[in-house]
Amino acid sequence: MTWISTGITKEHDLSQFDCGKEDLNKWLQTMALAAEERWTSRTYVWVEEGKPAVKAYYSIAPTSVDPIVDGLSQRLSSSMRSVPAFLLAKFALDKSLHKQGLGEQLLIDAVAKIMGAAQASGGRLIVVDAIDEAACQFYKRYDFITVKNTPNRLVMKMTTALAAFGVG
């Protein structure tokens, strides 16, 4: 199956999406388009060609990280007081796609979008606030590292993303 990755629109069918995490389902169905209209994040969806049903999605937003609050190492913060970053704010696959290795493909898609934004505007880190421990473990498999002071927050340097995913 080839998935089409595209920005979310009102034409997409969000109603049947179910990733097994009610918070992620609800956000997609009730908040994603509003966030898009307010320019607070960008949401990208996976659909099959010619079908409006969303089968996966992620949202990204610019952010900054306070190295003291999060307990970032000097290597990650580069001694900056505020580290420019992109937040992978939401990330979910419909249950019908679980256990097929598609999470990695969705992550590559998301990191490629983030790297493109970073090349255009700058940004040192990719930040993820994982929804639970299983999500933390997923991101750790792809070289995200936990921060000291914020539970379930993981980061990756852009240079690491380039080396790990070969995107950018």
Short mmCIF file of C-alpha atoms in Angstrom, two decimals:
data_model
loop_
_atom_site.label_atom_id
_atom_site.label_comp_id
_atom_site.label_asym_id
_atom_site.label_seq_id
_atom_site.Cartn_x
_atom_site.Cartn_y
_atom_site.Cartn_z
CA MET A 1 0.00 0.00 0.00
CA THR A 2 1.27 3.43 -0.92
CA TRP A 3 0.18 6.22 1.38
CA ILE A 4 -0.30 9.79 0.30
CA SER A 5 1.08 12.25 2.85
CA THR A 6 -0.63 15.61 2.65
CA GLY A 7 -1.63 18.57 4.77
CA ILE A 8 -4.95 18.17 6.55
CA THR A 9 -8.02 19.76 4.93
CA LYS A 10 -11.74 19.91 5.62
CA GLU A 11 -12.21 17.28 2.91
CA HIS A 12 -10.46 14.60 4.96
CA ASP A 13 -12.65 12.14 6.86
CA LEU A 14 -11.46 12.25 10.47
CA SER A 15 -14.51 10.58 12.00
CA GLN A 16 -13.39 6.94 11.76
CA PHE A 17 -9.81 7.41 12.93
CA ASP A 18 -8.96 5.26 15.95
CA CYS A 19 -5.39 4.78 17.10
CA GLY A 20 -6.39 3.28 20.44
CA LYS A 21 -5.55 6.47 22.36
CA GLU A 22 -8.66 8.55 22.93
CA ASP A 23 -6.68 11.79 23.49
CA LEU A 24 -5.03 11.46 20.07
CA ASN A 25 -8.30 10.52 18.35
CA LYS A 26 -10.15 13.49 19.87
CA TRP A 27 -7.40 15.96 19.07
CA LEU A 28 -7.43 14.97 15.41
CA GLN A 29 -11.22 15.08 15.20
CA THR A 30 -11.81 18.30 17.17
CA MET A 31 -8.63 20.38 17.26
CA ALA A 32 -6.38 19.69 14.27
CA LEU A 33 -8.23 21.90 11.78
CA ALA A 34 -8.59 24.72 14.32
CA ALA A 35 -4.85 24.59 15.07
CA GLU A 36 -4.21 24.71 11.33
CA GLU A 37 -6.42 27.78 10.91
CA ARG A 38 -4.74 29.53 13.88
CA TRP A 39 -1.27 28.71 12.50
CA THR A 40 -0.26 27.09 15.81
CA SER A 41 0.70 23.77 14.22
CA ARG A 42 0.68 21.95 10.92
CA THR A 43 -0.97 18.55 10.67
CA TYR A 44 -0.11 16.03 7.97
CA VAL A 45 -2.25 12.99 7.26
CA TRP A 46 -1.88 9.70 5.44
CA VAL A 47 -4.69 8.67 3.12
CA GLU A 48 -5.11 6.12 0.37
CA GLU A 49 -5.32 7.58 -3.13
CA GLY A 50 -8.88 8.66 -3.88
CA LYS A 51 -10.10 7.99 -0.34
CA PRO A 52 -10.66 10.74 2.24
CA ALA A 53 -10.33 8.54 5.38
CA VAL A 54 -7.30 9.46 7.48
CA LYS A 55 -5.23 6.44 8.50
CA ALA A 56 -2.29 8.20 10.20
CA TYR A 57 -1.29 11.70 11.19
CA TYR A 58 1.29 13.88 12.88
CA SER A 59 1.45 17.53 13.84
CA ILE A 60 4.49 19.74 14.10
CA ALA A 61 5.01 23.19 15.59
CA PRO A 62 7.95 25.48 16.21
CA THR A 63 9.04 25.65 19.83
CA SER A 64 11.99 26.44 22.03
CA VAL A 65 13.51 24.49 24.86
CA ASP A 66 14.80 25.98 28.10
CA PRO A 67 17.91 23.91 28.82
CA ILE A 68 17.74 24.58 32.57
CA VAL A 69 14.09 23.60 32.93
CA ASP A 70 14.51 20.43 30.88
CA GLY A 71 18.00 19.61 32.14
CA LEU A 72 19.62 19.51 28.71
CA SER A 73 23.30 18.76 28.45
CA GLN A 74 25.67 21.37 27.07
CA ARG A 75 26.09 19.13 24.02
CA LEU A 76 22.36 19.37 23.29
CA SER A 77 21.90 23.02 24.22
CA SER A 78 25.16 24.36 22.79
CA SER A 79 25.13 26.75 25.80
CA MET A 80 22.09 28.61 24.47
CA ARG A 81 19.56 30.05 26.93
CA SER A 82 16.71 29.08 24.65
CA VAL A 83 17.23 26.31 22.11
CA PRO A 84 15.24 26.64 18.86
CA ALA A 85 13.37 23.45 18.08
CA PHE A 86 10.41 21.78 16.43
CA LEU A 87 7.83 19.89 18.42
CA LEU A 88 6.46 16.66 17.01
CA ALA A 89 3.25 17.44 18.85
CA LYS A 90 1.00 14.56 17.80
CA PHE A 91 1.80 11.25 16.12
CA ALA A 92 -0.61 8.36 15.57
CA LEU A 93 -1.47 5.42 13.31
CA ASP A 94 -4.96 3.98 13.01
CA LYS A 95 -5.22 0.59 14.76
CA SER A 96 -5.73 -1.05 11.35
CA LEU A 97 -2.10 -0.14 10.54
CA HIS A 98 -0.49 -1.26 13.80
CA LYS A 99 2.23 -3.95 13.78
CA GLN A 100 3.14 -3.42 10.11
CA GLY A 101 6.29 -1.34 10.56
CA LEU A 102 4.49 1.78 9.39
CA GLY A 103 5.29 3.77 12.52
CA GLU A 104 8.87 4.04 11.31
CA GLN A 105 7.70 5.24 7.89
CA LEU A 106 5.41 7.84 9.48
CA LEU A 107 8.30 9.01 11.68
CA ILE A 108 10.57 9.35 8.64
CA ASP A 109 7.83 11.39 6.95
CA ALA A 110 7.54 13.66 10.01
CA VAL A 111 11.30 14.08 10.44
CA ALA A 112 11.68 14.92 6.74
CA LYS A 113 9.07 17.71 7.09
CA ILE A 114 10.77 19.00 10.24
CA MET A 115 14.21 18.93 8.60
CA GLY A 116 12.85 20.91 5.66
CA ALA A 117 11.46 23.53 8.04
CA ALA A 118 14.73 23.64 9.98
CA GLN A 119 16.73 24.15 6.80
CA ALA A 120 14.48 27.08 5.89
CA SER A 121 14.32 28.70 9.32
CA GLY A 122 16.83 27.12 11.70
CA GLY A 123 16.29 24.83 14.63
CA ARG A 124 18.61 22.65 16.66
CA LEU A 125 16.33 20.00 18.14
CA ILE A 126 13.31 17.82 17.45
CA VAL A 127 11.23 17.53 20.62
CA VAL A 128 8.65 14.87 21.44
CA ASP A 129 6.37 14.74 24.48
CA ALA A 130 5.48 11.05 24.39
CA ILE A 131 1.95 10.13 25.44
CA ASP A 132 3.06 7.09 27.48
CA GLU A 133 5.94 4.74 28.20
CA ALA A 134 5.30 2.64 25.08
CA ALA A 135 5.63 5.78 22.96
CA CYS A 136 8.86 6.69 24.81
CA GLN A 137 10.29 3.30 23.93
CA PHE A 138 9.29 3.74 20.28
CA TYR A 139 11.16 7.06 20.01
CA LYS A 140 14.21 5.72 21.85
CA ARG A 141 14.58 3.04 19.16
CA TYR A 142 15.20 5.90 16.72
CA ASP A 143 17.89 7.68 18.76
CA PHE A 144 15.69 10.16 20.62
CA ILE A 145 17.03 10.69 24.13
CA THR A 146 15.14 11.56 27.28
CA VAL A 147 15.70 14.86 29.05
CA LYS A 148 16.40 14.93 32.76
CA ASN A 149 13.67 17.14 34.20
CA THR A 150 10.54 16.67 32.06
CA PRO A 151 8.83 13.26 32.14
CA ASN A 152 8.25 11.62 28.75
CA ARG A 153 10.08 14.41 26.88
CA LEU A 154 12.63 13.23 24.35
CA VAL A 155 14.86 15.19 22.00
CA MET A 156 17.05 14.62 18.98
CA LYS A 157 19.58 16.98 17.43
CA MET A 158 18.96 17.85 13.79
CA THR A 159 22.40 16.49 12.93
CA THR A 160 21.45 13.18 14.54
CA ALA A 161 18.20 13.12 12.53
CA LEU A 162 20.16 13.68 9.35
CA ALA A 163 22.50 10.80 10.13
CA ALA A 164 19.80 8.47 11.48
CA PHE A 165 17.15 9.02 8.82
CA GLY A 166 19.16 10.33 5.88
CA VAL A 167 16.67 13.12 5.35
CA GLY A 168 17.17 16.83 5.11
#
